[in-house]
Coordinates of C-alpha atoms in Angstrom, one line a residue:
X233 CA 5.1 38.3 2.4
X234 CA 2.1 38.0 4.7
X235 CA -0.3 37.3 1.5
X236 CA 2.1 34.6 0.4
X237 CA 2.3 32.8 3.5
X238 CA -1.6 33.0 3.7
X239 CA -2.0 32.1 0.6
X240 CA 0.4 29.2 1.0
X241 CA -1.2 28.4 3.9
X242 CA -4.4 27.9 2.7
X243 CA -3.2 25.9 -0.2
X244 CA -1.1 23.5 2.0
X245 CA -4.6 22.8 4.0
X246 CA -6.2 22.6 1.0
X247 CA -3.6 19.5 0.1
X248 CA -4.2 18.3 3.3
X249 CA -7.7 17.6 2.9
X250 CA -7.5 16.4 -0.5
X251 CA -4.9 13.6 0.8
X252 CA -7.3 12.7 3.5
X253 CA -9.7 12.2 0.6
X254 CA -7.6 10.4 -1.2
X255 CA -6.7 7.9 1.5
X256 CA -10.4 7.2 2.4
X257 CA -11.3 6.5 -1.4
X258 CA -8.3 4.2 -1.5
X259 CA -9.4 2.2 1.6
X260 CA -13.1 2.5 -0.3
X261 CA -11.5 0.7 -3.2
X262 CA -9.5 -1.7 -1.5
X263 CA -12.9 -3.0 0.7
X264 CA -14.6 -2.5 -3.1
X265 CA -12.0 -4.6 -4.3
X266 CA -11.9 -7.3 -1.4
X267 CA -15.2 -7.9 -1.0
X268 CA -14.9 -9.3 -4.4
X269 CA -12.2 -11.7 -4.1
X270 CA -13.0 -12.4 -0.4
X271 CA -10.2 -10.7 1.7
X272 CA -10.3 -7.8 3.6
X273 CA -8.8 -4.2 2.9
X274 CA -5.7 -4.6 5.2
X275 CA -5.3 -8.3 3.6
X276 CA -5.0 -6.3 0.4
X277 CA -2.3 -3.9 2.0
X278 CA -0.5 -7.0 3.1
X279 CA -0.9 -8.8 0.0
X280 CA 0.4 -5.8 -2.1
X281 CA 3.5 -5.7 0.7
X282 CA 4.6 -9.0 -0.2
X283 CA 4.3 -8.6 -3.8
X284 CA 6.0 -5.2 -4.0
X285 CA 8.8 -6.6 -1.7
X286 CA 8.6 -10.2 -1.3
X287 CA 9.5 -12.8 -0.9
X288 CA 9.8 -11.5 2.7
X289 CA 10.0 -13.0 5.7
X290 CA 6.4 -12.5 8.0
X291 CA 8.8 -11.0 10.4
X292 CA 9.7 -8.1 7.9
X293 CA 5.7 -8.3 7.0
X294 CA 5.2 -7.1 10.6
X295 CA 8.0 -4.6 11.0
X296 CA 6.8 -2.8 7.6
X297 CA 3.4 -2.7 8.8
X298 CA 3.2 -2.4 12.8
X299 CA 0.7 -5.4 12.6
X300 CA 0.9 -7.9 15.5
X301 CA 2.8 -11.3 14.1
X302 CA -0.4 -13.2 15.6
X303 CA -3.0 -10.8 13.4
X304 CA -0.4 -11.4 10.9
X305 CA -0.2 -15.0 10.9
X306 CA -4.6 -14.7 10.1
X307 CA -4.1 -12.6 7.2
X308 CA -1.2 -14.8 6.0
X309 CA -3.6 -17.9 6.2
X310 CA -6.4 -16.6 4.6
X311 CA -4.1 -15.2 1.8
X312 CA -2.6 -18.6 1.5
X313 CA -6.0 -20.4 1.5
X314 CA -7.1 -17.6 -1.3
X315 CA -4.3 -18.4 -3.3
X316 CA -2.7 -15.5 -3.0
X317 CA 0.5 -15.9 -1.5
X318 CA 3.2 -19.1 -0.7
X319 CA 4.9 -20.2 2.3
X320 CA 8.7 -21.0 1.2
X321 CA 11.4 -22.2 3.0
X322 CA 13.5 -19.8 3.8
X323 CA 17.0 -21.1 1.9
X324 CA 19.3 -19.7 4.4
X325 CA 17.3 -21.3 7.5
X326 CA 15.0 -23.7 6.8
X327 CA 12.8 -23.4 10.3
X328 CA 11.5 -19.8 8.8
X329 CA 9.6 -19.2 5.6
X330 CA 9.4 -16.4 3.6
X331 CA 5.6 -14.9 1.5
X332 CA 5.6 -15.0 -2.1
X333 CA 3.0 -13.5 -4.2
X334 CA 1.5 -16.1 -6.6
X335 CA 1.9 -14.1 -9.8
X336 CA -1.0 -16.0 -11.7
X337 CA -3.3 -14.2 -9.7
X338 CA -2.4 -10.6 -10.3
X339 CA -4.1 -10.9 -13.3
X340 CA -7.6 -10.6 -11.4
X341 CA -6.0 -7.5 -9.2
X342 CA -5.0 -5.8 -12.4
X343 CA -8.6 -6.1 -13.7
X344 CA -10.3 -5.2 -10.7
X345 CA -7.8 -2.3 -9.9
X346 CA -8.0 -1.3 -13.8
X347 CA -10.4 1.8 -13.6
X348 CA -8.2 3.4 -11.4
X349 CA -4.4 2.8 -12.8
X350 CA -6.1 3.7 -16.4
X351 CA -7.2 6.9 -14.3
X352 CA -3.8 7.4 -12.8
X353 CA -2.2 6.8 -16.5
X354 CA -5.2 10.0 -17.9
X355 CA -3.6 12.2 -15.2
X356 CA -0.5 11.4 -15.2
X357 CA -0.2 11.9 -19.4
X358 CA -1.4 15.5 -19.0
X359 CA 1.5 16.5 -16.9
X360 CA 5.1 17.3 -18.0
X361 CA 7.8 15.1 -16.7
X362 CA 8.9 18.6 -14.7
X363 CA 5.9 18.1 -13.0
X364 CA 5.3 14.2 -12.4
X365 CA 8.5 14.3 -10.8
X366 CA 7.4 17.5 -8.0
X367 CA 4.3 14.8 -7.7
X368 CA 6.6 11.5 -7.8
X369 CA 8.8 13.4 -5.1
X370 CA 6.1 14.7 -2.7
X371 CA 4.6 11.3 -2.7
X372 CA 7.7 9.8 -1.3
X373 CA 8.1 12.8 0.8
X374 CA 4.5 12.6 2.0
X375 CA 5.2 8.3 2.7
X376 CA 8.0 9.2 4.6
X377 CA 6.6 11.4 6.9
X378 CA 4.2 9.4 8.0
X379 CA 6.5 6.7 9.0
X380 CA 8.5 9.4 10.9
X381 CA 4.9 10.6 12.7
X382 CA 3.8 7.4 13.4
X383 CA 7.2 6.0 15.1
X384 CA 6.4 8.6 17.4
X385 CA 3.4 7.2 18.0
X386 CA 4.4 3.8 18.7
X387 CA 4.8 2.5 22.5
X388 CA 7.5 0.6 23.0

């Protein structure tokens, strides 16, 4: 039992560090990435926020996130002057707006972010579905628990 649990042990760090790894490439891609099109990395997170989700209100923006509605309202701006994203009205109130991605410019994303999803798709075809789901379910599982760490983190 001891070997196991040493063994697993050592894996488990071993996981560890490799997600560490992966997060710093991903924030070396995204500053890769936005230095061509002229945003910055967390612009990118944002931007990818609102098209995952959106339209969303820059409320909901800020809850996702943790980012300040002030910092938020900079992003938002230079995202809007890039082209990136749309203020609408909001139908149900029109004093708030809600982002939009503008969906004529993901082409540029998908080209620039095309190394790595063809990549992904490489990896992903040499495992079984049995497996891509243990992956698909300990990424979510990995997501969730840093929201859970970093609510505890948060000062009210």
């Amino acid at each position: 039992m001891t070997t196991r649990r040493t063994g697993q042990t050592a894996l488990t760090q071993e996981i560890q560090h490799h997600l560490r790894d992966l997060i710093a490439r991903l924030h070396q891609l995204n500053d890769a990435v936005g230095a061509r099109i002229e945003l910055r990395g967390p612009d990118l997170e944002i931007l990818d926020l609102i098209a995952r989700h959106g339209p969303v209100s820059p409320g909901e923006v800020a809850s996702a996130t943790g980012i300040h509605p002030a910092t938020l309202t900079g992003i938002v701006d230079r995202l809007e002057k890039g082209g990136w994203v749309t203020r609408l009205p909001d139908p149900e109130d029109r004093r708030r707006v809600r982002l939009e991605a503008r969906r004529d410019r993901g082409p540029e994303l998908v080209r620039l972010y095309g190394p790595m999803n063809r990549s992904l798709s490489e990896i992903c075809a040499a495992l079984t579905p049995e497996q891509l789901g243990v992956v698909r379910d300990f990424l979510r599982d990995a997501a969730a628990a840093g929201v859970e760490a970093l609510g505890g983190l948060q000062v009210d």
